[in-house]
Amino acid sequence: MSIRVGLNPYGLTYHLGLQGKGTARANPDGKGLEGFIAIATELKAQVLEIFDPWLAELSEQALSDLKARLADLGMTPVISAGLNMMGPLESALRSARLLDAKVIRFGLSPVLEGSRTMWGVKWFELQHAIREALAKYAPMAEAEGRVLAIENHQDFGSAELVDFCQEFGPAMGITIDMGNTFPVGEGPMDFVRRVAPLVRHVHLKDYRVQFTDEGYRLVRCAIGEGAVPIKAMLDEIGKYHIDINCVLEPGALEARHIRFLKPEWWHGYRPMPASAFAATLAAARINRLGDDEDFRTPWERQADQELLDYELTMIRRSAANMRALGIMT
């Protein structure tokens, strides 16, 4: 399998001005789209997953110029959008059309940490609304020859993502976020085996795991230094694809606490064999953090002056790790 690796903005949210936007903690010098392209160029990115609200602000001529610029840089564009989270899908379709992007990474819900009851949503009503939206948008994407690649954004499990793809047809695919199997209680290899034929885009993400009295905490780290078996997961995807586009995405600046030891956390989940959850726990123990280690990022410690170096150092180390594994050129 031929692997093209690039960058998305979500591991550089403070540097780019996305973290804390509109609050007193926002980076006043956030670099935005131009800063994103600059670091991608430094890393010799071959793929650029672009935050659609940046593109929605640009004229058709500006997007045409950006298309030519990305072609000169050898970067394949992917549009990053989400249902009711980053503006209407019509905006993402416009951006994809003008940049000739074939894939739209698509988030489905505001749920995080696998908790279907703790994020102010009514889970089964939310699923109904998502299905209504996909029934509308999948034909629109198909008519334009594009794929809505829905992400496992700490909300849906592997079987549920497969169900969406089978229900809404050939315009549907999956963006697999490699770190986001742990938030829904699934081991990385079990998850990827189920979704691999439908994967259209990959987020290379890693976590170190810290076990707690309520479950486990997922802590941001350089990609290749945590619990996620990046190369083995790509090998599984390679059984079904000749080539694949991937992007580097260190985790969020806030640790994710997966409270699976609380009975209410399991609301809305399908039954899982004990052996499958045992495999999840075994995978989570690789390179784990000690119970008493400080898991906090500079953002969580209110040390904002450290954030720029923290983010840039981590993304550069992640790229170096992927090159050492032979994944990134």
PDB file of C-alpha atoms in Angstrom, residues 19-311:
ATOM      1  CA  GLN A  19      -7.990  26.754  20.999  1.00  0.00           C
ATOM      2  CA  GLY A  20      -9.820  29.178  23.280  1.00  0.00           C
ATOM      3  CA  LYS A  21     -11.112  31.188  20.328  1.00  0.00           C
ATOM      4  CA  GLY A  22     -13.181  34.132  21.521  1.00  0.00           C
ATOM      5  CA  THR A  23     -11.968  33.857  25.118  1.00  0.00           C
ATOM      6  CA  ALA A  24      -9.266  35.531  27.160  1.00  0.00           C
ATOM      7  CA  ARG A  25      -7.057  32.456  26.732  1.00  0.00           C
ATOM      8  CA  ALA A  26      -7.021  32.546  22.934  1.00  0.00           C
ATOM      9  CA  ASN A  27      -3.663  32.957  21.201  1.00  0.00           C
ATOM     10  CA  PRO A  28      -3.673  36.564  19.959  1.00  0.00           C
ATOM     11  CA  ASP A  29      -1.145  35.619  17.283  1.00  0.00           C
ATOM     12  CA  GLY A  30      -2.968  32.525  16.009  1.00  0.00           C
ATOM     13  CA  LYS A  31      -1.492  31.648  12.629  1.00  0.00           C
ATOM     14  CA  GLY A  32      -4.655  30.406  10.908  1.00  0.00           C
ATOM     15  CA  LEU A  33      -4.599  28.870   7.449  1.00  0.00           C
ATOM     16  CA  GLU A  34      -1.291  30.441   6.413  1.00  0.00           C
ATOM     17  CA  GLY A  35       0.459  29.202   9.537  1.00  0.00           C
ATOM     18  CA  PHE A  36      -1.016  25.765   8.947  1.00  0.00           C
ATOM     19  CA  ILE A  37       0.349  25.637   5.410  1.00  0.00           C
ATOM     20  CA  ALA A  38       3.734  26.857   6.674  1.00  0.00           C
ATOM     21  CA  ILE A  39       4.189  24.030   9.211  1.00  0.00           C
ATOM     22  CA  ALA A  40       2.825  21.498   6.694  1.00  0.00           C
ATOM     23  CA  THR A  41       5.406  22.698   4.182  1.00  0.00           C
ATOM     24  CA  GLU A  42       8.172  22.380   6.790  1.00  0.00           C
ATOM     25  CA  LEU A  43       7.115  18.783   7.481  1.00  0.00           C
ATOM     26  CA  LYS A  44       6.914  17.991   3.747  1.00  0.00           C
ATOM     27  CA  ALA A  45       3.244  17.077   4.094  1.00  0.00           C
ATOM     28  CA  GLN A  46       1.636  15.274   1.170  1.00  0.00           C
ATOM     29  CA  VAL A  47      -1.926  15.665   2.493  1.00  0.00           C
ATOM     30  CA  LEU A  48      -3.602  18.738   3.968  1.00  0.00           C
ATOM     31  CA  GLU A  49      -6.859  18.308   5.887  1.00  0.00           C
ATOM     32  CA  ILE A  50      -8.246  21.844   6.029  1.00  0.00           C
ATOM     33  CA  PHE A  51     -10.688  23.284   8.594  1.00  0.00           C
ATOM     34  CA  ASP A  52     -13.640  24.290   6.435  1.00  0.00           C
ATOM     35  CA  PRO A  53     -14.538  27.543   8.293  1.00  0.00           C
ATOM     36  CA  TRP A  54     -11.190  28.904   7.063  1.00  0.00           C
ATOM     37  CA  LEU A  55     -12.213  28.109   3.497  1.00  0.00           C
ATOM     38  CA  ALA A  56     -15.753  29.431   3.858  1.00  0.00           C
ATOM     39  CA  GLU A  57     -14.266  32.912   4.281  1.00  0.00           C
ATOM     40  CA  LEU A  58     -12.462  32.771   0.915  1.00  0.00           C
ATOM     41  CA  SER A  59     -13.753  33.847  -2.479  1.00  0.00           C
ATOM     42  CA  GLU A  60     -13.938  31.452  -5.400  1.00  0.00           C
ATOM     43  CA  GLN A  61     -10.859  33.087  -6.886  1.00  0.00           C
ATOM     44  CA  ALA A  62      -8.943  32.698  -3.624  1.00  0.00           C
ATOM     45  CA  LEU A  63      -9.881  29.034  -3.478  1.00  0.00           C
ATOM     46  CA  SER A  64      -8.811  28.578  -7.081  1.00  0.00           C
ATOM     47  CA  ASP A  65      -5.455  30.130  -6.215  1.00  0.00           C
ATOM     48  CA  LEU A  66      -5.176  27.863  -3.155  1.00  0.00           C
ATOM     49  CA  LYS A  67      -5.879  24.817  -5.305  1.00  0.00           C
ATOM     50  CA  ALA A  68      -2.982  25.723  -7.605  1.00  0.00           C
ATOM     51  CA  ARG A  69      -0.715  26.439  -4.646  1.00  0.00           C
ATOM     52  CA  LEU A  70      -1.430  23.068  -3.016  1.00  0.00           C
ATOM     53  CA  ALA A  71      -0.782  21.326  -6.319  1.00  0.00           C
ATOM     54  CA  ASP A  72       2.602  23.055  -6.550  1.00  0.00           C
ATOM     55  CA  LEU A  73       3.367  21.925  -2.994  1.00  0.00           C
ATOM     56  CA  GLY A  74       2.350  18.338  -3.786  1.00  0.00           C
ATOM     57  CA  MET A  75      -0.398  18.362  -1.131  1.00  0.00           C
ATOM     58  CA  THR A  76      -3.689  16.519  -1.621  1.00  0.00           C
ATOM     59  CA  PRO A  77      -6.554  18.494  -0.011  1.00  0.00           C
ATOM     60  CA  VAL A  78      -9.121  16.945   2.331  1.00  0.00           C
ATOM     61  CA  ILE A  79     -11.944  19.090   3.696  1.00  0.00           C
ATOM     62  CA  SER A  80     -12.634  18.869   7.431  1.00  0.00           C
ATOM     63  CA  ALA A  81     -16.276  19.413   8.340  1.00  0.00           C
ATOM     64  CA  GLY A  82     -18.834  18.177  10.826  1.00  0.00           C
ATOM     65  CA  LEU A  83     -22.564  17.870  11.174  1.00  0.00           C
ATOM     66  CA  ASN A  84     -23.856  21.062  12.853  1.00  0.00           C
ATOM     67  CA  MET A  85     -20.354  21.756  14.177  1.00  0.00           C
ATOM     68  CA  MET A  86     -18.454  23.567  11.402  1.00  0.00           C
ATOM     69  CA  GLY A  87     -21.201  25.192   9.392  1.00  0.00           C
ATOM     70  CA  PRO A  88     -23.507  23.599   6.825  1.00  0.00           C
ATOM     71  CA  LEU A  89     -22.261  20.748   4.663  1.00  0.00           C
ATOM     72  CA  GLU A  90     -23.058  22.883   1.633  1.00  0.00           C
ATOM     73  CA  SER A  91     -20.016  24.982   2.586  1.00  0.00           C
ATOM     74  CA  ALA A  92     -17.774  21.914   2.730  1.00  0.00           C
ATOM     75  CA  LEU A  93     -19.115  20.735  -0.642  1.00  0.00           C
ATOM     76  CA  ARG A  94     -18.316  24.154  -2.114  1.00  0.00           C
ATOM     77  CA  SER A  95     -14.777  24.004  -0.719  1.00  0.00           C
ATOM     78  CA  ALA A  96     -14.307  20.445  -1.989  1.00  0.00           C
ATOM     79  CA  ARG A  97     -15.588  21.395  -5.426  1.00  0.00           C
ATOM     80  CA  LEU A  98     -13.292  24.406  -5.780  1.00  0.00           C
ATOM     81  CA  LEU A  99     -10.226  22.602  -4.383  1.00  0.00           C
ATOM     82  CA  ASP A 100     -11.091  19.326  -6.163  1.00  0.00           C
ATOM     83  CA  ALA A 101     -10.993  17.453  -2.855  1.00  0.00           C
ATOM     84  CA  LYS A 102     -12.468  13.977  -3.156  1.00  0.00           C
ATOM     85  CA  VAL A 103     -12.847  13.316   0.588  1.00  0.00           C
ATOM     86  CA  ILE A 104     -14.690  15.296   3.263  1.00  0.00           C
ATOM     87  CA  ARG A 105     -13.808  14.228   6.783  1.00  0.00           C
ATOM     88  CA  PHE A 106     -17.134  14.387   8.597  1.00  0.00           C
ATOM     89  CA  GLY A 107     -17.799  14.437  12.337  1.00  0.00           C
ATOM     90  CA  LEU A 108     -21.277  13.422  13.453  1.00  0.00           C
ATOM     91  CA  SER A 109     -21.820  14.528  17.043  1.00  0.00           C
ATOM     92  CA  PRO A 110     -20.583  16.645  19.973  1.00  0.00           C
ATOM     93  CA  VAL A 111     -20.138  13.527  22.133  1.00  0.00           C
ATOM     94  CA  LEU A 112     -16.649  12.932  23.534  1.00  0.00           C
ATOM     95  CA  GLU A 113     -15.070  10.394  25.889  1.00  0.00           C
ATOM     96  CA  GLY A 114     -17.499   7.710  24.713  1.00  0.00           C
ATOM     97  CA  SER A 115     -20.085   8.997  27.154  1.00  0.00           C
ATOM     98  CA  ARG A 116     -23.501   8.975  25.540  1.00  0.00           C
ATOM     99  CA  THR A 117     -25.271  10.460  28.557  1.00  0.00           C
ATOM    100  CA  MET A 118     -22.829  13.037  29.935  1.00  0.00           C
ATOM    101  CA  TRP A 119     -22.677  15.527  27.068  1.00  0.00           C
ATOM    102  CA  GLY A 120     -26.145  17.018  27.209  1.00  0.00           C
ATOM    103  CA  VAL A 121     -27.549  14.916  24.381  1.00  0.00           C
ATOM    104  CA  LYS A 122     -30.412  12.451  24.132  1.00  0.00           C
ATOM    105  CA  TRP A 123     -28.551   9.625  22.479  1.00  0.00           C
ATOM    106  CA  PHE A 124     -31.302   7.894  20.556  1.00  0.00           C
ATOM    107  CA  GLU A 125     -32.830  11.184  19.398  1.00  0.00           C
ATOM    108  CA  LEU A 126     -29.372  12.267  18.251  1.00  0.00           C
ATOM    109  CA  GLN A 127     -28.957   9.099  16.190  1.00  0.00           C
ATOM    110  CA  HIS A 128     -32.300   9.723  14.504  1.00  0.00           C
ATOM    111  CA  ALA A 129     -31.261  13.299  13.611  1.00  0.00           C
ATOM    112  CA  ILE A 130     -27.933  12.041  12.240  1.00  0.00           C
ATOM    113  CA  ARG A 131     -29.666   9.492  10.011  1.00  0.00           C
ATOM    114  CA  GLU A 132     -31.992  12.176   8.673  1.00  0.00           C
ATOM    115  CA  ALA A 133     -28.994  14.368   7.852  1.00  0.00           C
ATOM    116  CA  LEU A 134     -27.038  11.573   6.174  1.00  0.00           C
ATOM    117  CA  ALA A 135     -30.087  10.646   4.087  1.00  0.00           C
ATOM    118  CA  LYS A 136     -30.011  14.223   2.791  1.00  0.00           C
ATOM    119  CA  TYR A 137     -26.273  14.708   2.376  1.00  0.00           C
ATOM    120  CA  ALA A 138     -25.034  11.337   1.104  1.00  0.00           C
ATOM    121  CA  PRO A 139     -26.838  11.733  -2.273  1.00  0.00           C
ATOM    122  CA  MET A 140     -25.441  15.270  -2.595  1.00  0.00           C
ATOM    123  CA  ALA A 141     -21.892  14.013  -2.076  1.00  0.00           C
ATOM    124  CA  GLU A 142     -22.436  11.083  -4.420  1.00  0.00           C
ATOM    125  CA  ALA A 143     -23.736  13.378  -7.167  1.00  0.00           C
ATOM    126  CA  GLU A 144     -20.458  15.304  -6.981  1.00  0.00           C
ATOM    127  CA  GLY A 145     -18.259  12.210  -6.845  1.00  0.00           C
ATOM    128  CA  ARG A 146     -17.130  12.838  -3.265  1.00  0.00           C
ATOM    129  CA  VAL A 147     -16.973  10.734  -0.123  1.00  0.00           C
ATOM    130  CA  LEU A 148     -18.275  11.698   3.302  1.00  0.00           C
ATOM    131  CA  ALA A 149     -15.729   9.944   5.503  1.00  0.00           C
ATOM    132  CA  ILE A 150     -17.353   9.852   8.939  1.00  0.00           C
ATOM    133  CA  GLU A 151     -14.915   9.952  11.832  1.00  0.00           C
ATOM    134  CA  ASN A 152     -14.969   7.850  14.987  1.00  0.00           C
ATOM    135  CA  HIS A 153     -14.894  11.035  17.027  1.00  0.00           C
ATOM    136  CA  GLN A 154     -15.118   9.376  20.471  1.00  0.00           C
ATOM    137  CA  ASP A 155     -18.826   8.803  19.894  1.00  0.00           C
ATOM    138  CA  PHE A 156     -19.627   5.797  17.658  1.00  0.00           C
ATOM    139  CA  GLY A 157     -18.180   2.307  17.710  1.00  0.00           C
ATOM    140  CA  SER A 158     -16.879   0.365  14.741  1.00  0.00           C
ATOM    141  CA  ALA A 159     -20.064  -1.628  14.078  1.00  0.00           C
ATOM    142  CA  GLU A 160     -22.153   1.545  14.190  1.00  0.00           C
ATOM    143  CA  LEU A 161     -19.917   3.266  11.640  1.00  0.00           C
ATOM    144  CA  VAL A 162     -20.162   0.268   9.341  1.00  0.00           C
ATOM    145  CA  ASP A 163     -23.950   0.401   9.689  1.00  0.00           C
ATOM    146  CA  PHE A 164     -24.017   4.047   8.598  1.00  0.00           C
ATOM    147  CA  CYS A 165     -21.942   3.245   5.515  1.00  0.00           C
ATOM    148  CA  GLN A 166     -24.091   0.288   4.534  1.00  0.00           C
ATOM    149  CA  GLU A 167     -27.293   2.252   5.096  1.00  0.00           C
ATOM    150  CA  PHE A 168     -26.406   5.360   3.088  1.00  0.00           C
ATOM    151  CA  GLY A 169     -24.494   3.997   0.128  1.00  0.00           C
ATOM    152  CA  PRO A 170     -21.278   4.472  -1.827  1.00  0.00           C
ATOM    153  CA  ALA A 171     -20.751   8.117  -0.896  1.00  0.00           C
ATOM    154  CA  MET A 172     -20.155   7.060   2.713  1.00  0.00           C
ATOM    155  CA  GLY A 173     -16.796   5.993   4.072  1.00  0.00           C
ATOM    156  CA  ILE A 174     -14.850   6.161   7.319  1.00  0.00           C
ATOM    157  CA  THR A 175     -12.131   8.410   8.668  1.00  0.00           C
ATOM    158  CA  ILE A 176     -10.478   6.212  11.240  1.00  0.00           C
ATOM    159  CA  ASP A 177      -8.932   8.139  14.109  1.00  0.00           C
ATOM    160  CA  MET A 178      -6.504   5.571  15.460  1.00  0.00           C
ATOM    161  CA  GLY A 179      -6.570   6.932  19.009  1.00  0.00           C
ATOM    162  CA  ASN A 180     -10.339   7.127  19.224  1.00  0.00           C
ATOM    163  CA  THR A 181     -11.010   3.414  19.592  1.00  0.00           C
ATOM    164  CA  PHE A 182     -10.170   3.564  23.314  1.00  0.00           C
ATOM    165  CA  PRO A 183     -12.895   6.142  24.126  1.00  0.00           C
ATOM    166  CA  VAL A 184     -15.630   3.726  23.000  1.00  0.00           C
ATOM    167  CA  GLY A 185     -14.134   0.747  24.800  1.00  0.00           C
ATOM    168  CA  GLU A 186     -12.704  -0.971  21.704  1.00  0.00           C
ATOM    169  CA  GLY A 187      -9.169  -2.181  21.168  1.00  0.00           C
ATOM    170  CA  PRO A 188      -7.325  -0.635  18.204  1.00  0.00           C
ATOM    171  CA  MET A 189      -6.895  -3.869  16.254  1.00  0.00           C
ATOM    172  CA  ASP A 190     -10.454  -5.107  16.784  1.00  0.00           C
ATOM    173  CA  PHE A 191     -11.756  -1.743  15.630  1.00  0.00           C
ATOM    174  CA  VAL A 192      -9.616  -1.506  12.511  1.00  0.00           C
ATOM    175  CA  ARG A 193     -10.352  -5.070  11.420  1.00  0.00           C
ATOM    176  CA  ARG A 194     -14.047  -4.248  11.361  1.00  0.00           C
ATOM    177  CA  VAL A 195     -13.820  -0.943   9.464  1.00  0.00           C
ATOM    178  CA  ALA A 196     -10.742  -1.402   7.239  1.00  0.00           C
ATOM    179  CA  PRO A 197     -12.594  -2.057   3.945  1.00  0.00           C
ATOM    180  CA  LEU A 198     -14.506   1.227   4.369  1.00  0.00           C
ATOM    181  CA  VAL A 199     -11.616   3.461   5.437  1.00  0.00           C
ATOM    182  CA  ARG A 200     -11.091   6.443   3.136  1.00  0.00           C
ATOM    183  CA  HIS A 201      -8.929   8.661   5.342  1.00  0.00           C
ATOM    184  CA  VAL A 202      -6.778   8.162   8.463  1.00  0.00           C
ATOM    185  CA  HIS A 203      -5.970  10.289  11.494  1.00  0.00           C
ATOM    186  CA  LEU A 204      -2.666   9.147  12.977  1.00  0.00           C
ATOM    187  CA  LYS A 205      -3.186   9.732  16.697  1.00  0.00           C
ATOM    188  CA  ASP A 206      -1.655   8.223  19.796  1.00  0.00           C
ATOM    189  CA  TYR A 207      -2.339   8.319  23.518  1.00  0.00           C
ATOM    190  CA  ARG A 208      -0.670   7.275  26.708  1.00  0.00           C
ATOM    191  CA  VAL A 209      -3.239   5.772  29.026  1.00  0.00           C
ATOM    192  CA  GLN A 210      -3.505   6.388  32.753  1.00  0.00           C
ATOM    193  CA  PHE A 211      -5.802   4.101  34.717  1.00  0.00           C
ATOM    194  CA  THR A 212      -8.083   5.791  37.274  1.00  0.00           C
ATOM    195  CA  ASP A 213     -10.730   4.857  39.836  1.00  0.00           C
ATOM    196  CA  GLU A 214     -13.406   5.569  37.202  1.00  0.00           C
ATOM    197  CA  GLY A 215     -11.782   3.993  34.136  1.00  0.00           C
ATOM    198  CA  TYR A 216      -8.832   5.423  32.248  1.00  0.00           C
ATOM    199  CA  ARG A 217      -7.552   8.762  31.090  1.00  0.00           C
ATOM    200  CA  LEU A 218      -6.227   9.315  27.549  1.00  0.00           C
ATOM    201  CA  VAL A 219      -3.273  11.669  27.555  1.00  0.00           C
ATOM    202  CA  ARG A 220      -1.814  13.404  24.528  1.00  0.00           C
ATOM    203  CA  CYS A 221       1.643  12.298  23.383  1.00  0.00           C
ATOM    204  CA  ALA A 222       3.825  12.324  20.289  1.00  0.00           C
ATOM    205  CA  ILE A 223       2.499   9.878  17.719  1.00  0.00           C
ATOM    206  CA  GLY A 224       4.394   6.609  17.980  1.00  0.00           C
ATOM    207  CA  GLU A 225       5.104   6.926  21.711  1.00  0.00           C
ATOM    208  CA  GLY A 226       1.833   5.699  23.186  1.00  0.00           C
ATOM    209  CA  ALA A 227      -0.466   2.697  23.185  1.00  0.00           C
ATOM    210  CA  VAL A 228      -1.720   2.794  19.588  1.00  0.00           C
ATOM    211  CA  PRO A 229      -0.146   0.189  17.228  1.00  0.00           C
ATOM    212  CA  ILE A 230       0.113   2.573  14.277  1.00  0.00           C
ATOM    213  CA  LYS A 231       2.001   0.317  11.869  1.00  0.00           C
ATOM    214  CA  ALA A 232      -0.113  -2.777  12.560  1.00  0.00           C
ATOM    215  CA  MET A 233      -3.302  -0.772  11.990  1.00  0.00           C
ATOM    216  CA  LEU A 234      -1.995   0.575   8.684  1.00  0.00           C
ATOM    217  CA  ASP A 235      -1.012  -2.945   7.658  1.00  0.00           C
ATOM    218  CA  GLU A 236      -4.607  -4.055   8.259  1.00  0.00           C
ATOM    219  CA  ILE A 237      -5.962  -1.171   6.178  1.00  0.00           C
ATOM    220  CA  GLY A 238      -3.457  -2.090   3.465  1.00  0.00           C
ATOM    221  CA  LYS A 239      -5.157  -5.452   2.966  1.00  0.00           C
ATOM    222  CA  TYR A 240      -8.042  -3.574   1.302  1.00  0.00           C
ATOM    223  CA  HIS A 241      -6.499  -0.461  -0.264  1.00  0.00           C
ATOM    224  CA  ILE A 242      -3.799   0.304  -2.805  1.00  0.00           C
ATOM    225  CA  ASP A 243      -3.176   3.733  -1.355  1.00  0.00           C
ATOM    226  CA  ILE A 244      -4.412   5.780   1.589  1.00  0.00           C
ATOM    227  CA  ASN A 245      -4.110   9.373   2.826  1.00  0.00           C
ATOM    228  CA  CYS A 246      -3.188   9.955   6.475  1.00  0.00           C
ATOM    229  CA  VAL A 247      -2.686  13.040   8.623  1.00  0.00           C
ATOM    230  CA  LEU A 248      -0.805  13.607  11.869  1.00  0.00           C
ATOM    231  CA  GLU A 249      -3.071  14.584  14.757  1.00  0.00           C
ATOM    232  CA  PRO A 250      -1.716  14.593  18.303  1.00  0.00           C
ATOM    233  CA  GLY A 251      -4.592  14.480  20.784  1.00  0.00           C
ATOM    234  CA  ALA A 252      -6.432  17.399  22.295  1.00  0.00           C
ATOM    235  CA  LEU A 253      -4.898  19.727  24.862  1.00  0.00           C
ATOM    236  CA  GLU A 254      -7.387  18.341  27.398  1.00  0.00           C
ATOM    237  CA  ALA A 255      -7.025  14.737  28.560  1.00  0.00           C
ATOM    238  CA  ARG A 256     -10.056  12.539  27.838  1.00  0.00           C
ATOM    239  CA  HIS A 257     -11.425  10.617  30.822  1.00  0.00           C
ATOM    240  CA  ILE A 258     -13.244   7.435  29.836  1.00  0.00           C
ATOM    241  CA  ARG A 259     -15.387   6.548  32.845  1.00  0.00           C
ATOM    242  CA  PHE A 260     -16.314   2.987  31.925  1.00  0.00           C
ATOM    243  CA  LEU A 261     -16.405   1.919  35.575  1.00  0.00           C
ATOM    244  CA  LYS A 262     -19.523   4.047  36.052  1.00  0.00           C
ATOM    245  CA  PRO A 263     -22.640   2.078  35.054  1.00  0.00           C
ATOM    246  CA  GLU A 264     -24.261   5.055  33.313  1.00  0.00           C
ATOM    247  CA  TRP A 265     -21.308   5.335  30.905  1.00  0.00           C
ATOM    248  CA  TRP A 266     -22.528   2.193  29.105  1.00  0.00           C
ATOM    249  CA  HIS A 267     -25.917   3.668  28.195  1.00  0.00           C
ATOM    250  CA  GLY A 268     -26.622   3.152  24.491  1.00  0.00           C
ATOM    251  CA  TYR A 269     -23.864   0.598  23.878  1.00  0.00           C
ATOM    252  CA  ARG A 270     -24.405  -2.783  22.305  1.00  0.00           C
ATOM    253  CA  PRO A 271     -23.360  -5.794  24.376  1.00  0.00           C
ATOM    254  CA  MET A 272     -19.625  -6.507  24.148  1.00  0.00           C
ATOM    255  CA  PRO A 273     -17.932  -9.858  24.808  1.00  0.00           C
ATOM    256  CA  ALA A 274     -15.780  -9.831  27.908  1.00  0.00           C
ATOM    257  CA  SER A 275     -12.857 -11.071  25.803  1.00  0.00           C
ATOM    258  CA  ALA A 276     -13.116  -8.023  23.535  1.00  0.00           C
ATOM    259  CA  PHE A 277     -13.035  -5.580  26.433  1.00  0.00           C
ATOM    260  CA  ALA A 278     -10.139  -7.527  27.956  1.00  0.00           C
ATOM    261  CA  ALA A 279      -8.233  -6.942  24.698  1.00  0.00           C
ATOM    262  CA  THR A 280      -8.985  -3.219  24.996  1.00  0.00           C
ATOM    263  CA  LEU A 281      -7.590  -3.090  28.527  1.00  0.00           C
ATOM    264  CA  ALA A 282      -4.490  -5.052  27.522  1.00  0.00           C
ATOM    265  CA  ALA A 283      -3.811  -2.681  24.620  1.00  0.00           C
ATOM    266  CA  ALA A 284      -4.306   0.351  26.869  1.00  0.00           C
ATOM    267  CA  ARG A 285      -1.542  -0.809  29.214  1.00  0.00           C
ATOM    268  CA  ILE A 286       1.203  -0.437  26.606  1.00  0.00           C
ATOM    269  CA  ASN A 287       3.473   2.547  27.444  1.00  0.00           C
ATOM    270  CA  ARG A 288       0.938   3.582  30.073  1.00  0.00           C
ATOM    271  CA  LEU A 289       1.351   6.468  32.525  1.00  0.00           C
ATOM    272  CA  GLY A 290       1.754   5.663  36.191  1.00  0.00           C
ATOM    273  CA  ASP A 291      -1.227   6.344  38.427  1.00  0.00           C
ATOM    274  CA  ASP A 292       0.512   9.278  40.117  1.00  0.00           C
ATOM    275  CA  GLU A 293       2.195  10.849  37.073  1.00  0.00           C
ATOM    276  CA  ASP A 294       1.130  14.375  36.139  1.00  0.00           C
ATOM    277  CA  PHE A 295      -0.954  13.974  32.991  1.00  0.00           C
ATOM    278  CA  ARG A 296      -1.641  17.664  32.438  1.00  0.00           C
ATOM    279  CA  THR A 297      -0.672  19.586  29.321  1.00  0.00           C
ATOM    280  CA  PRO A 298       0.418  23.242  29.567  1.00  0.00           C
ATOM    281  CA  TRP A 299      -3.167  24.200  28.681  1.00  0.00           C
ATOM    282  CA  GLU A 300      -4.494  22.236  31.650  1.00  0.00           C
ATOM    283  CA  ARG A 301      -1.804  23.724  33.927  1.00  0.00           C
ATOM    284  CA  GLN A 302      -2.699  27.265  32.765  1.00  0.00           C
ATOM    285  CA  ALA A 303       0.881  27.583  31.464  1.00  0.00           C
ATOM    286  CA  ASP A 304      -0.131  29.182  28.175  1.00  0.00           C
ATOM    287  CA  GLN A 305       3.333  30.626  27.602  1.00  0.00           C
ATOM    288  CA  GLU A 306       4.589  27.061  27.082  1.00  0.00           C
ATOM    289  CA  LEU A 307       1.948  26.022  24.563  1.00  0.00           C
ATOM    290  CA  LEU A 308       3.526  27.141  21.307  1.00  0.00           C
ATOM    291  CA  ASP A 309       6.757  25.236  21.889  1.00  0.00           C
ATOM    292  CA  TYR A 310       4.820  22.278  23.319  1.00  0.00           C
ATOM    293  CA  GLU A 311       2.625  21.874  20.224  1.00  0.00           C
TER     294      GLU A 311
END
